[in-house]
Short mmCIF file of C-alpha atoms in Angstrom, two decimals:
data_model
loop_
_atom_site.label_atom_id
_atom_site.label_comp_id
_atom_site.label_asym_id
_atom_site.label_seq_id
_atom_site.Cartn_x
_atom_site.Cartn_y
_atom_site.Cartn_z
CA MET U 1 -270.67 -122.26 -89.79
CA LEU U 2 -273.30 -119.91 -88.43
CA ARG U 3 -270.96 -117.02 -88.83
CA LEU U 4 -270.31 -117.80 -92.47
CA LYS U 5 -274.11 -117.93 -93.13
CA TRP U 6 -274.47 -114.43 -91.70
CA ILE U 7 -271.54 -113.08 -93.80
CA PHE U 8 -273.04 -114.66 -96.83
CA ALA U 9 -276.47 -113.19 -96.08
CA THR U 10 -274.94 -109.79 -95.41
CA VAL U 11 -273.03 -109.75 -98.60
CA PHE U 12 -276.11 -110.95 -100.57
CA CYS U 13 -278.36 -108.30 -99.10
CA PHE U 14 -275.80 -105.54 -99.75
CA GLY U 15 -275.35 -106.63 -103.26
CA PHE U 16 -279.14 -106.72 -103.80
CA CYS U 17 -279.47 -103.15 -102.45
CA VAL U 18 -276.72 -101.92 -104.62
CA LEU U 19 -278.47 -103.43 -107.65
CA LEU U 20 -281.72 -101.78 -106.71
CA LEU U 21 -280.15 -98.41 -106.35
CA ASN U 22 -278.35 -98.69 -109.65
CA LEU U 23 -281.09 -100.44 -111.60
CA GLN U 24 -281.38 -97.69 -114.07
CA ASP U 25 -277.62 -97.85 -114.85
CA PHE U 26 -277.75 -101.61 -114.97
CA CYS U 27 -280.51 -101.60 -117.55
CA THR U 28 -278.55 -99.03 -119.43
CA ILE U 29 -275.43 -101.23 -119.51
CA CYS U 30 -277.51 -104.17 -120.65
CA ARG U 31 -279.02 -102.03 -123.34
CA LYS U 32 -275.55 -100.91 -124.50
CA ILE U 33 -274.35 -104.48 -124.65
CA PHE U 34 -277.31 -105.56 -126.70
CA TYR U 35 -276.83 -102.55 -129.02
CA SER U 36 -273.18 -102.59 -129.25
CA PRO U 37 -271.76 -102.22 -132.89
CA SER U 38 -270.43 -105.84 -132.77
CA LEU U 39 -273.81 -107.19 -131.97
CA ARG U 40 -276.37 -104.75 -133.52
CA SER U 41 -275.27 -101.54 -135.12
CA ALA U 42 -277.72 -98.79 -135.88
CA THR U 43 -277.62 -99.94 -139.48
CA VAL U 44 -279.70 -103.14 -139.08
CA ARG U 45 -279.38 -104.45 -142.51
CA GLU U 46 -282.61 -106.58 -142.90
CA THR U 47 -285.16 -106.95 -145.58
CA PHE U 48 -287.61 -104.08 -145.87
CA GLN U 49 -291.24 -105.25 -144.96
CA LEU U 50 -292.68 -102.53 -147.08
CA ARG U 51 -290.91 -100.23 -149.46
CA PRO U 52 -292.18 -98.08 -152.43
CA LYS U 53 -291.45 -98.80 -156.06
CA VAL U 54 -289.50 -95.90 -157.28
CA GLN U 55 -287.69 -94.82 -160.51
CA CYS U 56 -285.14 -92.31 -159.26
CA GLU U 57 -282.89 -93.05 -162.09
CA ARG U 58 -285.46 -92.11 -164.64
CA ASN U 59 -286.91 -89.21 -162.72
CA PRO U 60 -284.52 -88.07 -160.01
CA PRO U 61 -286.03 -85.85 -157.23
CA PHE U 62 -284.30 -82.74 -156.01
CA LEU U 63 -285.54 -83.27 -152.45
CA VAL U 64 -286.82 -86.39 -150.63
CA LEU U 65 -288.79 -85.82 -147.44
CA LEU U 66 -288.53 -88.67 -144.94
CA VAL U 67 -291.25 -88.45 -142.26
CA THR U 68 -291.07 -90.60 -139.15
CA THR U 69 -294.43 -91.98 -138.11
CA ASN U 70 -296.20 -94.99 -136.52
CA HIS U 71 -299.13 -97.25 -137.23
CA SER U 72 -301.69 -95.22 -135.37
CA GLN U 73 -300.96 -91.98 -137.23
CA LYS U 74 -302.95 -92.60 -140.48
CA GLU U 75 -304.86 -89.31 -140.15
CA GLU U 76 -301.54 -87.42 -139.90
CA ARG U 77 -300.12 -89.10 -142.94
CA ASN U 78 -303.23 -88.49 -144.98
CA VAL U 79 -303.15 -84.76 -144.06
CA ILE U 80 -299.44 -84.57 -145.04
CA ARG U 81 -300.14 -86.30 -148.47
CA GLN U 82 -302.79 -83.62 -149.12
CA THR U 83 -300.60 -80.64 -148.00
CA TRP U 84 -296.84 -80.17 -147.72
CA GLY U 85 -295.94 -83.77 -148.42
CA LYS U 86 -297.77 -83.98 -151.71
CA GLU U 87 -295.47 -84.85 -154.63
CA ARG U 88 -295.00 -81.69 -156.61
CA LEU U 89 -292.78 -79.77 -158.96
CA ILE U 90 -291.35 -76.54 -157.41
CA GLY U 91 -290.20 -74.78 -160.49
CA ASP U 92 -288.33 -77.62 -162.16
CA LYS U 93 -287.40 -79.34 -158.82
CA LEU U 94 -289.22 -82.50 -157.89
CA VAL U 95 -290.08 -83.13 -154.20
CA SER U 96 -291.26 -86.47 -153.04
CA THR U 97 -292.31 -87.70 -149.51
CA TYR U 98 -292.04 -91.24 -147.84
CA PHE U 99 -293.07 -92.40 -144.33
CA LEU U 100 -290.86 -94.44 -142.15
CA LEU U 101 -292.19 -97.07 -139.76
CA GLY U 102 -291.01 -100.02 -137.64
CA ALA U 103 -293.00 -103.17 -136.84
CA GLY U 104 -296.22 -102.78 -134.84
CA THR U 105 -298.01 -105.18 -132.51
CA ASN U 106 -301.51 -104.88 -133.89
CA PRO U 107 -302.17 -107.19 -136.92
CA ARG U 108 -305.15 -105.20 -137.99
CA LEU U 109 -303.17 -101.92 -138.20
CA GLN U 110 -300.47 -103.77 -140.07
CA GLU U 111 -303.04 -104.92 -142.62
CA GLU U 112 -304.30 -101.36 -142.97
CA LEU U 113 -300.71 -100.25 -143.50
CA ILE U 114 -300.23 -102.70 -146.26
CA GLU U 115 -303.31 -101.36 -147.98
CA GLU U 116 -302.03 -97.86 -147.47
CA SER U 117 -298.71 -98.84 -149.08
CA ASN U 118 -300.40 -100.33 -152.01
CA THR U 119 -302.59 -97.22 -152.45
CA TYR U 120 -299.95 -94.54 -151.99
CA ASN U 121 -296.59 -96.19 -152.64
CA ASP U 122 -294.91 -94.12 -149.99
CA ILE U 123 -294.36 -96.54 -147.02
CA ILE U 124 -290.82 -97.72 -145.87
CA GLN U 125 -291.04 -100.29 -143.09
CA ARG U 126 -288.63 -102.67 -141.43
CA ASP U 127 -288.95 -105.30 -138.78
CA PHE U 128 -287.72 -103.62 -135.50
CA ILE U 129 -290.06 -102.57 -132.58
CA ASP U 130 -291.69 -99.26 -133.46
CA SER U 131 -290.96 -97.10 -130.39
CA TYR U 132 -289.78 -93.57 -129.50
CA TYR U 133 -286.33 -94.97 -128.52
CA ASN U 134 -285.96 -96.67 -131.81
CA LEU U 135 -286.12 -93.55 -133.81
CA THR U 136 -282.49 -93.93 -134.39
CA LEU U 137 -283.05 -97.25 -136.23
CA LYS U 138 -285.95 -95.67 -138.03
CA THR U 139 -283.95 -92.77 -139.25
CA ILE U 140 -280.83 -94.81 -140.34
CA MET U 141 -283.32 -97.20 -142.11
CA GLY U 142 -284.55 -94.13 -144.14
CA ILE U 143 -280.97 -93.07 -144.89
CA GLU U 144 -280.11 -96.61 -145.92
CA TRP U 145 -283.22 -96.66 -148.27
CA ILE U 146 -282.14 -93.40 -149.85
CA CYS U 147 -278.57 -94.72 -150.50
CA THR U 148 -279.81 -98.04 -151.89
CA HIS U 149 -282.95 -97.11 -153.82
CA CYS U 150 -282.75 -93.35 -154.63
CA PRO U 151 -279.26 -92.13 -154.51
CA GLN U 152 -279.90 -89.77 -157.38
CA THR U 153 -281.72 -87.32 -155.14
CA THR U 154 -279.80 -84.15 -154.39
CA PHE U 155 -281.11 -83.44 -150.78
CA VAL U 156 -282.89 -85.38 -148.10
CA MET U 157 -284.98 -83.97 -145.24
CA LYS U 158 -285.82 -85.94 -142.11
CA THR U 159 -288.89 -84.69 -140.24
CA ASP U 160 -291.89 -85.79 -138.15
CA THR U 161 -295.66 -86.06 -138.55
CA ASP U 162 -296.33 -83.20 -136.08
CA MET U 163 -294.48 -80.70 -138.19
CA PHE U 164 -295.49 -78.10 -140.67
CA VAL U 165 -293.00 -77.98 -143.41
CA ASN U 166 -292.80 -75.40 -146.14
CA PRO U 167 -291.09 -77.19 -149.17
CA LEU U 168 -291.54 -74.24 -151.39
CA TYR U 169 -289.32 -71.92 -149.22
CA LEU U 170 -286.92 -74.83 -148.46
CA VAL U 171 -286.41 -75.48 -152.16
CA GLU U 172 -285.93 -71.73 -152.76
CA LEU U 173 -283.25 -71.59 -150.02
CA LEU U 174 -281.49 -74.78 -151.17
CA VAL U 175 -281.27 -73.37 -154.66
CA LYS U 176 -279.93 -70.00 -153.31
CA LYS U 177 -277.42 -71.82 -151.14
CA ASN U 178 -276.06 -73.53 -154.17
CA GLN U 179 -274.16 -76.17 -152.15
CA THR U 180 -275.00 -79.81 -153.26
CA THR U 181 -272.28 -81.45 -151.09
CA ASP U 182 -271.14 -81.47 -147.45
CA LEU U 183 -274.41 -79.82 -146.42
CA PHE U 184 -276.22 -80.58 -143.21
CA THR U 185 -278.60 -77.89 -141.81
CA GLY U 186 -281.62 -77.41 -139.51
CA SER U 187 -282.19 -76.05 -136.07
CA LEU U 188 -278.65 -76.11 -134.80
CA ARG U 189 -277.97 -77.33 -131.26
CA LEU U 190 -274.26 -76.51 -130.44
CA HIS U 191 -274.14 -76.58 -126.64
CA ASP U 192 -276.70 -79.08 -125.53
CA ALA U 193 -275.90 -81.28 -122.43
CA PRO U 194 -277.36 -84.64 -121.43
CA ILE U 195 -280.54 -84.42 -119.18
CA ARG U 196 -279.84 -86.25 -116.04
CA ASP U 197 -283.33 -85.99 -114.49
CA ILE U 198 -284.69 -89.54 -114.46
CA ASN U 199 -288.24 -88.29 -114.88
CA SER U 200 -287.44 -86.64 -118.20
CA LYS U 201 -288.42 -88.21 -121.58
CA TRP U 202 -284.86 -87.43 -122.65
CA TYR U 203 -283.08 -88.76 -119.56
CA ILE U 204 -279.68 -90.11 -120.25
CA SER U 205 -277.61 -91.81 -117.54
CA THR U 206 -273.92 -91.44 -117.16
CA ALA U 207 -273.48 -95.05 -118.31
CA GLU U 208 -275.17 -94.34 -121.59
CA TYR U 209 -273.28 -91.07 -122.11
CA PRO U 210 -270.61 -90.09 -119.64
CA GLN U 211 -269.49 -86.79 -121.31
CA ALA U 212 -270.89 -83.46 -119.95
CA LYS U 213 -271.84 -82.26 -123.44
CA TYR U 214 -273.27 -83.62 -126.73
CA PRO U 215 -271.50 -83.03 -130.03
CA PRO U 216 -273.29 -80.37 -132.23
CA PHE U 217 -276.47 -81.77 -133.86
CA CYS U 218 -279.67 -80.48 -135.24
CA SER U 219 -283.04 -80.88 -133.64
CA GLY U 220 -284.77 -84.04 -134.77
CA THR U 221 -287.84 -82.03 -135.60
CA GLY U 222 -286.45 -81.33 -139.03
CA TYR U 223 -282.99 -81.32 -140.62
CA VAL U 224 -281.78 -81.41 -144.26
CA PHE U 225 -278.67 -82.89 -145.76
CA SER U 226 -277.03 -83.44 -149.11
CA VAL U 227 -277.18 -87.03 -150.47
CA ASP U 228 -273.46 -87.44 -150.17
CA VAL U 229 -273.71 -86.79 -146.42
CA ALA U 230 -276.46 -89.50 -146.31
CA GLN U 231 -274.01 -91.94 -147.81
CA ARG U 232 -271.28 -91.15 -145.36
CA ILE U 233 -273.60 -91.36 -142.37
CA GLN U 234 -274.77 -94.73 -143.61
CA ASN U 235 -271.13 -95.87 -143.87
CA VAL U 236 -269.95 -94.57 -140.60
CA SER U 237 -273.12 -95.66 -138.51
CA SER U 238 -271.87 -99.25 -138.33
CA THR U 239 -268.87 -97.90 -136.23
CA VAL U 240 -270.92 -95.65 -133.96
CA PRO U 241 -272.60 -97.31 -130.98
CA PHE U 242 -276.35 -97.16 -130.74
CA PHE U 243 -277.73 -94.13 -128.92
CA LYS U 244 -281.41 -93.82 -128.15
CA LEU U 245 -281.84 -90.11 -128.98
CA GLU U 246 -281.86 -90.04 -132.82
CA ASP U 247 -280.79 -86.42 -133.45
CA VAL U 248 -277.82 -86.76 -131.05
CA TYR U 249 -276.88 -89.98 -132.70
CA VAL U 250 -276.80 -88.42 -136.14
CA GLY U 251 -274.59 -85.68 -134.51
CA MET U 252 -272.22 -88.31 -133.27
CA CYS U 253 -271.93 -89.65 -136.77
CA LEU U 254 -271.25 -86.17 -138.14
CA GLU U 255 -268.69 -85.56 -135.50
CA LYS U 256 -266.86 -88.65 -136.53
CA LEU U 257 -267.06 -87.68 -140.21
CA GLU U 258 -265.89 -84.11 -139.29
CA ILE U 259 -268.87 -82.50 -141.02
CA ASN U 260 -269.78 -79.11 -139.76
CA LEU U 261 -273.39 -77.93 -139.20
CA GLN U 262 -274.46 -74.94 -141.25
CA ASN U 263 -277.29 -72.43 -141.11
CA LEU U 264 -279.42 -72.34 -144.33
CA HIS U 265 -280.25 -68.63 -143.88
CA THR U 266 -279.05 -65.71 -141.77
CA GLU U 267 -282.57 -65.60 -140.30
CA THR U 268 -284.17 -68.44 -138.41
CA THR U 269 -286.07 -70.75 -140.67
CA PHE U 270 -286.19 -74.04 -138.69
CA TYR U 271 -288.39 -73.77 -135.64
CA ALA U 272 -288.22 -76.51 -133.14
CA TYR U 273 -291.30 -75.11 -131.46
CA LYS U 274 -294.63 -73.97 -132.73
CA LYS U 275 -294.33 -70.56 -134.56
CA PRO U 276 -297.53 -68.56 -134.26
CA PHE U 277 -299.36 -68.75 -137.55
CA THR U 278 -299.63 -65.89 -139.95
CA VAL U 279 -299.31 -66.12 -143.72
CA CYS U 280 -296.17 -64.00 -143.67
CA ASN U 281 -294.60 -66.06 -140.87
CA TYR U 282 -295.23 -69.38 -142.54
CA ARG U 283 -294.09 -68.18 -146.01
CA LYS U 284 -290.57 -67.56 -144.69
CA LEU U 285 -290.04 -70.59 -142.52
CA VAL U 286 -289.10 -74.29 -143.17
CA THR U 287 -290.44 -76.02 -140.19
CA SER U 288 -292.76 -75.34 -137.28
CA HIS U 289 -293.13 -78.05 -134.55
CA GLY U 290 -296.10 -79.25 -132.63
CA VAL U 291 -298.81 -78.52 -135.28
CA GLN U 292 -302.03 -80.78 -135.26
CA PRO U 293 -303.34 -82.30 -138.37
CA GLY U 294 -306.32 -79.83 -138.65
CA GLU U 295 -303.99 -76.97 -138.29
CA ILE U 296 -301.58 -78.24 -140.90
CA TYR U 297 -304.52 -78.34 -143.41
CA LEU U 298 -305.81 -74.86 -142.36
CA PHE U 299 -302.31 -73.30 -142.50
CA TRP U 300 -301.61 -74.91 -145.89
CA GLU U 301 -304.80 -73.68 -147.42
CA ALA U 302 -304.24 -70.15 -146.12
CA LEU U 303 -300.85 -70.15 -147.71
CA ARG U 304 -302.17 -71.53 -151.04
CA ARG U 305 -305.02 -68.91 -151.17
CA SER U 306 -302.69 -65.94 -150.45
CA ARG U 307 -299.91 -66.81 -152.85
CA ASP U 308 -300.44 -63.59 -154.74
CA GLU U 309 -300.78 -61.37 -151.69
CA GLN U 310 -297.83 -59.17 -150.47
CA CYS U 311 -296.39 -59.37 -146.96
#
């Protein structure tokens, strides 16, 4: 009997040590179970908590900008509304902007968000936890909103609040490209591999993604796609297992759809880093990453004042 107790204790201790050593993979496996397509696909079809009232049938936009944000980024949203995200006609092309949020934990901030939605009519919100690793749900929510409430748009852009976006140059390039279907473009990532460093923000365990290389994808800082691609992503997302890195997840959907990434221009126009500001630099880019609200305003005003100057 004593020998059996020792055997049981040894097995228990060994199992506990293995569990500790593999805790990260264990949590990953649990996460994959709870997010498997059969239980919770990336297209969580629930009621929108907040959504704008739009009339896309009557006044269809050429381009819709979807900006991921969170409850505490009111300053960033207001600066974007005053600068590159302000609804405008570029030539005869209407450009509109909407902000994507999940559910917060602060009731006061939610009340402020409701007031903001009533004032600006540009908030899209659904009841999932608003966190960095739920950017996939947030992005797919935005795509679903487009497909359901504004399928008349021609193009969609997904971007973030810490971005400078030049919609004037983007519209110019899209018109020149003259391709309104099967288009997905941005800062191309064709050979990226999973980061296995557990201390990294973008750490991915082998349980989450066992392959050595990601499918081609565009940096989540900003990518643009035609509305038919939005509809196809929405349809296929229910069959693609949840993955916490949103840009890679969209790449997985595109791989399954056999949609190839394209460059929008022969020169680099989407910068996934902060491009040093000059008027001439920012006239000929679509995105620059890591730009603070005050800088966004200053850069936009500098571009506006120098519209007639030559580079």
